[in-house]
Every structure is written in structure tokens, then in C-alpha cells.
JSON list of C-alpha atoms in Angstrom, two decimals:
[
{"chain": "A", "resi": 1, "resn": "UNK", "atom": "CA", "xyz": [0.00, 0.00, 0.00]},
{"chain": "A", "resi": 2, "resn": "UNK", "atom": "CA", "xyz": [2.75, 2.65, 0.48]},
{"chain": "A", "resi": 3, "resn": "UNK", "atom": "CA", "xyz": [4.19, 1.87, -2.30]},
{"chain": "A", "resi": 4, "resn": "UNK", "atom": "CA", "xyz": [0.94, 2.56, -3.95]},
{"chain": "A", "resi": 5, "resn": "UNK", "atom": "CA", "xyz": [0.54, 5.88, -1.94]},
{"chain": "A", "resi": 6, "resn": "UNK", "atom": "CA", "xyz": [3.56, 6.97, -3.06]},
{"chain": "A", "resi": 7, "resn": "UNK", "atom": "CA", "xyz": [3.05, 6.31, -7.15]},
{"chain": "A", "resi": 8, "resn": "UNK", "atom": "CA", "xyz": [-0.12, 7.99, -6.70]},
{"chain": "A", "resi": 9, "resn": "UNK", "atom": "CA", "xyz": [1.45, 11.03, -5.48]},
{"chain": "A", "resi": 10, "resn": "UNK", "atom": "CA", "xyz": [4.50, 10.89, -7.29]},
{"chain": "A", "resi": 11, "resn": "UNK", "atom": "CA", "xyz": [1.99, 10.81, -10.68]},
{"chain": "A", "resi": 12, "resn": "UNK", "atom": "CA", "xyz": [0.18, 13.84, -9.03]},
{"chain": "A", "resi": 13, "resn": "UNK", "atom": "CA", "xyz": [3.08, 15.95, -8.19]},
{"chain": "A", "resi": 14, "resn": "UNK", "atom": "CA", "xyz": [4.27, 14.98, -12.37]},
{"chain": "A", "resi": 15, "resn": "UNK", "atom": "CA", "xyz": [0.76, 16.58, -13.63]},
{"chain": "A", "resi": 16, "resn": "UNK", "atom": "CA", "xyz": [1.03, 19.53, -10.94]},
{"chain": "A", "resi": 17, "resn": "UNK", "atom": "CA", "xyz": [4.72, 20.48, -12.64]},
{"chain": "A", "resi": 18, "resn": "UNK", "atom": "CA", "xyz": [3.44, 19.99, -16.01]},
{"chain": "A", "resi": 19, "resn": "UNK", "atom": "CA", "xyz": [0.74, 22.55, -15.84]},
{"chain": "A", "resi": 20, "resn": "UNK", "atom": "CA", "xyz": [3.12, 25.10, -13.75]},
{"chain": "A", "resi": 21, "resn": "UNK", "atom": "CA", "xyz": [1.24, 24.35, -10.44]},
{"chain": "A", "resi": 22, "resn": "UNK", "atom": "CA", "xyz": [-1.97, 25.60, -11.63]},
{"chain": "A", "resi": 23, "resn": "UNK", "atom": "CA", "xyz": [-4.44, 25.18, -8.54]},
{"chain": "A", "resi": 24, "resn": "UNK", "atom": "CA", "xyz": [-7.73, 24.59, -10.97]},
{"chain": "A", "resi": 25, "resn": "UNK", "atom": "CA", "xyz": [-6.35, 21.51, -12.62]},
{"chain": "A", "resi": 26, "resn": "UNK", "atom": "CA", "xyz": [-5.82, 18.78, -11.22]},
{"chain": "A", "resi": 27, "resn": "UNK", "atom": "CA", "xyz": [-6.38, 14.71, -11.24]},
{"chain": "A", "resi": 28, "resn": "UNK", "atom": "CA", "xyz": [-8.29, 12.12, -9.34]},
{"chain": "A", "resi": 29, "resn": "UNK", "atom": "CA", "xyz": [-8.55, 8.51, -9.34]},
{"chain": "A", "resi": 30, "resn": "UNK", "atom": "CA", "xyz": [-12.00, 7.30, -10.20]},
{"chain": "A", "resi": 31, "resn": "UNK", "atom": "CA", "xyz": [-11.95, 4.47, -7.52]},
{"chain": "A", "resi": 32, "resn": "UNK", "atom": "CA", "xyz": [-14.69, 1.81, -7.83]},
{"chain": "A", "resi": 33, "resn": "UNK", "atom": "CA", "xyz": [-14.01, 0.59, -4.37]},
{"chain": "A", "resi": 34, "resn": "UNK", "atom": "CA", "xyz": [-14.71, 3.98, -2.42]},
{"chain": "A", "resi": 35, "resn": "UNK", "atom": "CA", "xyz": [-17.72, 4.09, -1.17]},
{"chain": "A", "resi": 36, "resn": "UNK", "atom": "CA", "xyz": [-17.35, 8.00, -0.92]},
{"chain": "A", "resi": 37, "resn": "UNK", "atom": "CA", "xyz": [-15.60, 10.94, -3.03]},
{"chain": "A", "resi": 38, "resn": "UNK", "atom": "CA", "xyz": [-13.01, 12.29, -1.20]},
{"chain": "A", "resi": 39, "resn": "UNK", "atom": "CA", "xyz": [-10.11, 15.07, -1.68]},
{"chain": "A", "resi": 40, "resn": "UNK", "atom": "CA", "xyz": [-6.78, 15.89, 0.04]},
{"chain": "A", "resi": 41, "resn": "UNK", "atom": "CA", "xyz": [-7.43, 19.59, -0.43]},
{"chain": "A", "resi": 42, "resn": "UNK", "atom": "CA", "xyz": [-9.36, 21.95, 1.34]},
{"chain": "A", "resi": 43, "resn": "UNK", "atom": "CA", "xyz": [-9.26, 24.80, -1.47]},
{"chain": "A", "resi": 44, "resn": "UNK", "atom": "CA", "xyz": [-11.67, 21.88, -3.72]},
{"chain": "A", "resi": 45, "resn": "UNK", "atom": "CA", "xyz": [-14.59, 22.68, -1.22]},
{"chain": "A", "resi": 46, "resn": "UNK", "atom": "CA", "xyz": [-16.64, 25.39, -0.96]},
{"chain": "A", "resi": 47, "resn": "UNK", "atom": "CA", "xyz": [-15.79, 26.58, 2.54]},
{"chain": "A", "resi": 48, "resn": "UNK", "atom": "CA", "xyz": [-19.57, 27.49, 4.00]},
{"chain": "A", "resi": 49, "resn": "UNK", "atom": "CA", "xyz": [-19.92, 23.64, 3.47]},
{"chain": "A", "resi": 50, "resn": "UNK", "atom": "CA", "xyz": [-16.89, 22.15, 5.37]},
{"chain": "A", "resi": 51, "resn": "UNK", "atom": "CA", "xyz": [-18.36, 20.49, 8.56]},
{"chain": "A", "resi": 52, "resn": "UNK", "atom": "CA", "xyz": [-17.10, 18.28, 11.22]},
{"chain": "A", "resi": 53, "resn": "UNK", "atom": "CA", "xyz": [-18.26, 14.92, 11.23]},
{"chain": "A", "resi": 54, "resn": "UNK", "atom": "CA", "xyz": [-19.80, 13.76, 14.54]},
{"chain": "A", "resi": 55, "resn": "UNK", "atom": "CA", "xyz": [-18.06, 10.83, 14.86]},
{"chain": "A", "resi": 56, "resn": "UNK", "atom": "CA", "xyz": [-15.12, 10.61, 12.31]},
{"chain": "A", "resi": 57, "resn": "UNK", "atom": "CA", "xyz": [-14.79, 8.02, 9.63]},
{"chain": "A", "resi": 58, "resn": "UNK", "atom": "CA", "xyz": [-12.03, 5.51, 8.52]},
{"chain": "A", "resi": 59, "resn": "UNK", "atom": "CA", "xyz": [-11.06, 5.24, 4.79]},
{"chain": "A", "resi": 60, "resn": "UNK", "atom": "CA", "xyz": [-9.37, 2.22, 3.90]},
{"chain": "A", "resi": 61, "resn": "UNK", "atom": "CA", "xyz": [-8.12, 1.30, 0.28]},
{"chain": "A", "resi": 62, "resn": "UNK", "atom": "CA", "xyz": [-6.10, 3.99, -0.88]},
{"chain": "A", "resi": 63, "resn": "UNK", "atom": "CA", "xyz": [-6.29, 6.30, 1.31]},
{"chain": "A", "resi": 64, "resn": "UNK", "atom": "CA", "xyz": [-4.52, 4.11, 4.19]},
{"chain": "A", "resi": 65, "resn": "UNK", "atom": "CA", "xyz": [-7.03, 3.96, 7.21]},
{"chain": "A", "resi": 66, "resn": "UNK", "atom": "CA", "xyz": [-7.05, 7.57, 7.30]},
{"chain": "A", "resi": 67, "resn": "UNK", "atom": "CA", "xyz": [-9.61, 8.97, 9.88]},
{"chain": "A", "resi": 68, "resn": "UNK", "atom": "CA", "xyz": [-11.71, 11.40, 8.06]},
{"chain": "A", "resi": 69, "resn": "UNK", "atom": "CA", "xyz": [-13.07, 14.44, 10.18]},
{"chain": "A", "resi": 70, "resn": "UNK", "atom": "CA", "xyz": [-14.20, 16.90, 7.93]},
{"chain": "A", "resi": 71, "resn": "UNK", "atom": "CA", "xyz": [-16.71, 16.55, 4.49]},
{"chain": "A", "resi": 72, "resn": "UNK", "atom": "CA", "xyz": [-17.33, 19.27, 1.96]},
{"chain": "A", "resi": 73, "resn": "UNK", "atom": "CA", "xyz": [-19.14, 20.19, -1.33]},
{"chain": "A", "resi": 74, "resn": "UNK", "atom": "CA", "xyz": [-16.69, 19.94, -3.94]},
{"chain": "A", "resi": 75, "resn": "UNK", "atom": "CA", "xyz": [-17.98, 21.91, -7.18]},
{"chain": "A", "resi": 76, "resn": "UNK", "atom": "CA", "xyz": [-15.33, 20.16, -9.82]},
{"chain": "A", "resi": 77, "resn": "UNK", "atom": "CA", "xyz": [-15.83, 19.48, -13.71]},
{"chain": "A", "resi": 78, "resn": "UNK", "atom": "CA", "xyz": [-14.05, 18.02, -16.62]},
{"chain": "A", "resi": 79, "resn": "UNK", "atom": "CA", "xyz": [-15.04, 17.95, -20.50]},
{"chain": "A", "resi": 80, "resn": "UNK", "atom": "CA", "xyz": [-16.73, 14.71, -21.40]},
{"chain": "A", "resi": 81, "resn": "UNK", "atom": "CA", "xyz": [-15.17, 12.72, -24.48]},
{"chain": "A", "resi": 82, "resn": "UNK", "atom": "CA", "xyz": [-17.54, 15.44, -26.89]},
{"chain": "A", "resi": 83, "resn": "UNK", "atom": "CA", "xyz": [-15.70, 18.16, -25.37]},
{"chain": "A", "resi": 84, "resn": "UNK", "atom": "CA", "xyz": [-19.00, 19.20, -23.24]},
{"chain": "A", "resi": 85, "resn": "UNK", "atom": "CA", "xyz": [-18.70, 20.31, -19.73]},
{"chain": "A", "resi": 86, "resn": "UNK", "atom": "CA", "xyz": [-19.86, 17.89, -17.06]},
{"chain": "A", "resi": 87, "resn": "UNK", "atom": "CA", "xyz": [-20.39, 18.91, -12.94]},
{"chain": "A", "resi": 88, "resn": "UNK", "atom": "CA", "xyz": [-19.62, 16.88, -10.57]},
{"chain": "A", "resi": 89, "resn": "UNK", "atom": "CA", "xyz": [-20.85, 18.61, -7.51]},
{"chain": "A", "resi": 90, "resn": "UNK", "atom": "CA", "xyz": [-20.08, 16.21, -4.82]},
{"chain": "A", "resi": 91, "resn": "UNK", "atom": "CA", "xyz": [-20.44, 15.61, -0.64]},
{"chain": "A", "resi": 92, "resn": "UNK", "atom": "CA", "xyz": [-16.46, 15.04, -0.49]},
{"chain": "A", "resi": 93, "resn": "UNK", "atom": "CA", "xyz": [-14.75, 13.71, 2.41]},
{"chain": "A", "resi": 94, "resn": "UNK", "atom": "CA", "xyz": [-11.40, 15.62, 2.92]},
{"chain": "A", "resi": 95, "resn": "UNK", "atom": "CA", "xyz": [-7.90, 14.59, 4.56]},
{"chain": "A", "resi": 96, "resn": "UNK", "atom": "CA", "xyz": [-4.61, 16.24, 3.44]},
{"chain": "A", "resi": 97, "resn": "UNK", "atom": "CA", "xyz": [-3.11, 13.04, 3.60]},
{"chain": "A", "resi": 98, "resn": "UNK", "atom": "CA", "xyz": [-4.98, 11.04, 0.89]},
{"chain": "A", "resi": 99, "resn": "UNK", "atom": "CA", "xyz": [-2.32, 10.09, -1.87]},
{"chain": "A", "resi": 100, "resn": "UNK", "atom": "CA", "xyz": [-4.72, 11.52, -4.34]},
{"chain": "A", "resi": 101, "resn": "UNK", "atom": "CA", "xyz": [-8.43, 13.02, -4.88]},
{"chain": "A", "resi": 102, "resn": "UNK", "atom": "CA", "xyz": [-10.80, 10.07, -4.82]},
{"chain": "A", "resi": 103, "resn": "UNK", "atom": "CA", "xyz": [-14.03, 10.19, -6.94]},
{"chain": "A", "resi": 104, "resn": "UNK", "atom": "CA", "xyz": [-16.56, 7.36, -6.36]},
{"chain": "A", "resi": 105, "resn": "UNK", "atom": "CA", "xyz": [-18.37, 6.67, -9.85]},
{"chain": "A", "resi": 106, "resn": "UNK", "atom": "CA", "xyz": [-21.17, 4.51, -7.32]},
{"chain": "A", "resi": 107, "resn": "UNK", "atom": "CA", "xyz": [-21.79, 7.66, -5.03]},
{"chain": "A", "resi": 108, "resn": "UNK", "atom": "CA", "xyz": [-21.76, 9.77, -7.79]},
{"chain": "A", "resi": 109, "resn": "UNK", "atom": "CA", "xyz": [-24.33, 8.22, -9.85]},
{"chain": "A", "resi": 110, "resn": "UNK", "atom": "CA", "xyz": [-26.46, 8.05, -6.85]},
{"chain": "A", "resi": 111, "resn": "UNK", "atom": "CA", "xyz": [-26.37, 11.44, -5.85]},
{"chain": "A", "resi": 112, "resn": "UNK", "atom": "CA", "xyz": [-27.64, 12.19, -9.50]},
{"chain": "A", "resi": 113, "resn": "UNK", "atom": "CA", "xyz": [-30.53, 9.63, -9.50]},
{"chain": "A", "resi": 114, "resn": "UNK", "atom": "CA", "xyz": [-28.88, 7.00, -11.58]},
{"chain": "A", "resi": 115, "resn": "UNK", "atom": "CA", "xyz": [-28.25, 4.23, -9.28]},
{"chain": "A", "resi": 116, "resn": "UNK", "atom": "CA", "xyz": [-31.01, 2.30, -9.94]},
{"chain": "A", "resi": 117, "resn": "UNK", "atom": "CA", "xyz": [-30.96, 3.20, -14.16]},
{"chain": "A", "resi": 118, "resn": "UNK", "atom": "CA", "xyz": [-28.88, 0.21, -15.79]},
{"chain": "A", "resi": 119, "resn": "UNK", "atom": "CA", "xyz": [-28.06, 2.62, -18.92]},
{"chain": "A", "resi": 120, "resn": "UNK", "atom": "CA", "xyz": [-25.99, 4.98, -15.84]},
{"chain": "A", "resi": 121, "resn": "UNK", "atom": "CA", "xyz": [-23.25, 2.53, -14.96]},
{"chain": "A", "resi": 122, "resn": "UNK", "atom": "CA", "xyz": [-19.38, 2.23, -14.35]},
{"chain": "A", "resi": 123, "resn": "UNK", "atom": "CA", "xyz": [-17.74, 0.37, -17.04]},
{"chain": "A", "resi": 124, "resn": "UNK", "atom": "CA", "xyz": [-14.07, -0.98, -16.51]},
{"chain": "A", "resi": 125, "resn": "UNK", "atom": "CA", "xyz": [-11.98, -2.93, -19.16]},
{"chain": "A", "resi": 126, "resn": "UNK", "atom": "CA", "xyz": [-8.96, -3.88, -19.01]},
{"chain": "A", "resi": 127, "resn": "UNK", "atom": "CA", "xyz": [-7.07, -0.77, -20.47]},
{"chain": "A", "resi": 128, "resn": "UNK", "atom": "CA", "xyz": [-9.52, 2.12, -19.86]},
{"chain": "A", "resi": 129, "resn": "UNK", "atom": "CA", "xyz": [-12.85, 2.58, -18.02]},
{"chain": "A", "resi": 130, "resn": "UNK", "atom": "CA", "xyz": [-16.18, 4.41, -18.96]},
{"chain": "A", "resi": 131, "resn": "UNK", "atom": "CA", "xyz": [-18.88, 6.55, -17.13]},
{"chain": "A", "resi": 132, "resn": "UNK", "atom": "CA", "xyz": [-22.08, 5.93, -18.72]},
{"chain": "A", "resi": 133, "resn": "UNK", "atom": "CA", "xyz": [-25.28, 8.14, -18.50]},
{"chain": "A", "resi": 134, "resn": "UNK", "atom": "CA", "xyz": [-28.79, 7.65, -19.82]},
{"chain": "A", "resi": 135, "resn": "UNK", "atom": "CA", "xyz": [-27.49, 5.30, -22.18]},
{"chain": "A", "resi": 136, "resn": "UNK", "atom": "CA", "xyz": [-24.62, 7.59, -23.61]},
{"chain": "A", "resi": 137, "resn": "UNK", "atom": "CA", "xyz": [-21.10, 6.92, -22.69]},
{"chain": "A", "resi": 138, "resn": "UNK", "atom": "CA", "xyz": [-20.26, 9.81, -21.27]},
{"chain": "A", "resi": 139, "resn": "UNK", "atom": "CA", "xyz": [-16.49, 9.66, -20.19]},
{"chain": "A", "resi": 140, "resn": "UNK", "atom": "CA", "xyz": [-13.44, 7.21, -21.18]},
{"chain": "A", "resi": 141, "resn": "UNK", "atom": "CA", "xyz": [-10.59, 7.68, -18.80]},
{"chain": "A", "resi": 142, "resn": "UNK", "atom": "CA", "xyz": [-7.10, 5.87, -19.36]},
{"chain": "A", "resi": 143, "resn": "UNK", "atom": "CA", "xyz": [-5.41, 4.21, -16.82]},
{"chain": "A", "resi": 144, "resn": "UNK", "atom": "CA", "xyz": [-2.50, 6.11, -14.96]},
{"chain": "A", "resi": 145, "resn": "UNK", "atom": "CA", "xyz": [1.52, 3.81, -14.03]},
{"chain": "A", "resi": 146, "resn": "UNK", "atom": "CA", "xyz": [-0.68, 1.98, -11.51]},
{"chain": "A", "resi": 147, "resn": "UNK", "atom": "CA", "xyz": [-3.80, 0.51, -13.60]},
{"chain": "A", "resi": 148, "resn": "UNK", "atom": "CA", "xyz": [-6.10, 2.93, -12.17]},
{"chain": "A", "resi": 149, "resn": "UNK", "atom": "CA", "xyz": [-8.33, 5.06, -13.80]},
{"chain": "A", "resi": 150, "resn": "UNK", "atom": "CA", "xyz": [-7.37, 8.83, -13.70]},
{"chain": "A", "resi": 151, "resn": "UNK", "atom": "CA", "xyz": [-9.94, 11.72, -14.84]},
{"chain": "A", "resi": 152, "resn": "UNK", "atom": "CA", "xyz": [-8.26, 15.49, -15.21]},
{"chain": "A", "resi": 153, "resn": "UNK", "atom": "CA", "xyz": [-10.32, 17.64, -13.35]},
{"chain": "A", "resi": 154, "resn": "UNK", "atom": "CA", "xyz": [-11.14, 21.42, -13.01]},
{"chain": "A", "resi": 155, "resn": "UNK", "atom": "CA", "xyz": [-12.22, 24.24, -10.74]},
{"chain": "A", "resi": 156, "resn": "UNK", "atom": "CA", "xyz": [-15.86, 25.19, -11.26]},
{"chain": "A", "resi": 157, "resn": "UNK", "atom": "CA", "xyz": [-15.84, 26.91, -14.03]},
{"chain": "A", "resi": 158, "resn": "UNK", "atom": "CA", "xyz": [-12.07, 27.28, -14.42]},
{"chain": "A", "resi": 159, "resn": "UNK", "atom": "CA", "xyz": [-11.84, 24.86, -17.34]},
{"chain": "A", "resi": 160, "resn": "UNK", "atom": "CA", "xyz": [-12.25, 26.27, -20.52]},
{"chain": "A", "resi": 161, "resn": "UNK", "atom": "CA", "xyz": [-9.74, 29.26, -19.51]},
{"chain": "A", "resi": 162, "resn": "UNK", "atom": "CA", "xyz": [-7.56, 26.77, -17.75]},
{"chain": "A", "resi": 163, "resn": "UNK", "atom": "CA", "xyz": [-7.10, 25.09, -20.99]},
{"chain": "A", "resi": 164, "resn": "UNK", "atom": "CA", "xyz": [-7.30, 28.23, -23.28]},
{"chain": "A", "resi": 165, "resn": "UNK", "atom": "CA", "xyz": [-4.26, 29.44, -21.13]},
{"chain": "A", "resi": 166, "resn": "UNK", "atom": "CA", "xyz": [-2.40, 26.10, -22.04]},
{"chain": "A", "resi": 167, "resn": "UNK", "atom": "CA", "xyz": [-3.70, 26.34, -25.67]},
{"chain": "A", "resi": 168, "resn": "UNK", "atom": "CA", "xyz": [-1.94, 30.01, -25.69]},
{"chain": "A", "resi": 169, "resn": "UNK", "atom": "CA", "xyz": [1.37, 29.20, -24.18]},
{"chain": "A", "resi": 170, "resn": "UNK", "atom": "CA", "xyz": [1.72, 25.84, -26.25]},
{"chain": "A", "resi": 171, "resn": "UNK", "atom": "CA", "xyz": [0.54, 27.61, -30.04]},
{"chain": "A", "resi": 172, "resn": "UNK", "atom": "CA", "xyz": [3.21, 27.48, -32.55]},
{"chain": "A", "resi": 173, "resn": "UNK", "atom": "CA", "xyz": [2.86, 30.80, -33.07]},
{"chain": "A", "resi": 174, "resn": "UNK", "atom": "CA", "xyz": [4.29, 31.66, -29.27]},
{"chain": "A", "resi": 175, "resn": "UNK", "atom": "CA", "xyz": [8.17, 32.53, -30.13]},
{"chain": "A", "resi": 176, "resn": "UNK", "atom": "CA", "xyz": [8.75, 32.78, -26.10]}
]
């Protein structure tokens, strides 16, 4: 497991250098085996929604046993394989310890209404894995050094000038 821990944030700390520490990008494993969203960064939360749990909860798996005091909304989004925006506004639990941000593709779809709809499902192969919605895939997200599926995430509605600030620096009309 700590060997785990530490390729997950090893991978994390890569992506952070590659888009010059940006703080609205950012990655997350989409981890079939959480039974809860989670982040390692207050600053993904909005703060009038940070609580303290009454009695704290452990997170195994990934995150290492942690015990989790504190859940959040996290307002985060990503473009769908179409390029489209898609929210995921989700209770997060949060720990500045987790290896990486944690989304739960179970919880998620069940916050949104879809756990019971068979065409909203989870699919994972074994090179790549798919969120499904209303009969639509929706999402295809690659597998990171460590055969889990990773998903770039943004801000609320930081993405499309997160990305037209990478688009500007990387044109190959930029001389700098």
C-alpha cells in the first residue's frame, strides 16, 4: 500500500509540474471501491460547506485507514469525451493526507438519481474505463503507471480558460 501511496502522489506531483502548479487543474482517481468521493485539499470545497463529522470516519483502500473528520461540497468538472462540460458537484470527504483526490463513480451516480438506471453505470476494461449516463457513454478515462483510472479535473468553471491558457502558451505561433 505505500508503495501505492507513493506512485499515486508521485503521478500527481508529475501533472502539478506539467501545468506550472496551476491550482484549478488537477487529477483524481476514479476508484470503484470507495464508497465515498473524497479530496486531500481543502481549497476543492466550498468553505460554507466544510463540517465536522460527529463521529469521524475511517477510509481504507487507498487512502490508508485515514480517519476522516471533515466533508465538503466539492464543485469540480471536466469535459466529457464530446468536449461538453460535465459537474460533478459532490459531498467530499477531505484529509490532506490522501495520496490523491478520490471520486466514487457509485456515489456519484447516486447522488444524481442514476443508481437504480442500468443505462448509468461504471464500465471498466482492461485498459480504460467508462462513465455511462442515460445510455450515452459519457467519459473514457485511461489508466494512470498503476492501472487505475485517472480523470483530469477542473475548478468550477475554471476549465475552458484553464485550458485556453495552455492552448496560448503551447501555439506554434508563441516565439517565447
Amino acid at each position: 500500500l505505500t508503495v501505492l501511496q507513493k506512485q499515486l502522489r508521485s503521478t500527481g506531483a508529475l501533472f502539478q509540474d506539467l501545468t506550472k502548479q496551476s491550482p484549478h487543474v488537477f487529477t483524481c482517481i476514479v476508484d470503484s471501491g470507495c464508497s465515498y468521493s473524497a479530496t486531500n485539499s481543502f481549497h476543492d470545497v466550498d468553505p460554507a460547506s466544510v463540517r465536522r463529522l460527529s463521529t469521524p470516519i475511517t477510509l481504507g483502500g487507498i487512502a490508508g485507514s485515514l480517519s476522516i473528520e471533515y466533508v465538503g461540497r466539492a464543485n469540480w468538472e471536466t469535459l466529457d469525451d464530446a468536449g461538453n462540460l460535465i459537474s460533478f458537484d459532490e459531498d467530499v470527504l477531505i484529509h490532506p493526507e490522501l495520496p490523491d483526490r478520490l471520486l466514487s463513480p457509485q456515489s456519484f451516480l447516486a447522488r444524481n438519481g442514476k443508481s437504480k438506471d442500468p443505462s448509468s453505470h461504471f464500465r471498466v476494461y482492461h485498459d480504460h474505463a467508462e462513465l455511462h449516463r442515460d445510455g450515452s457513454k459519457l467519459l473514457t478515462m485511461e489508466y494512470d503507471a498503476s492501472y487505475l483510472p485517472r480523470l483530469v479535473l477542473f475548478s468550477k468553471g475554471a476549465a475552458i480558460s484553464t485550458l485556453s491558457s495552455f492552448t496560448s502558451v503551447l501555439h506554434p505561433n508563441n516565439s517565447n
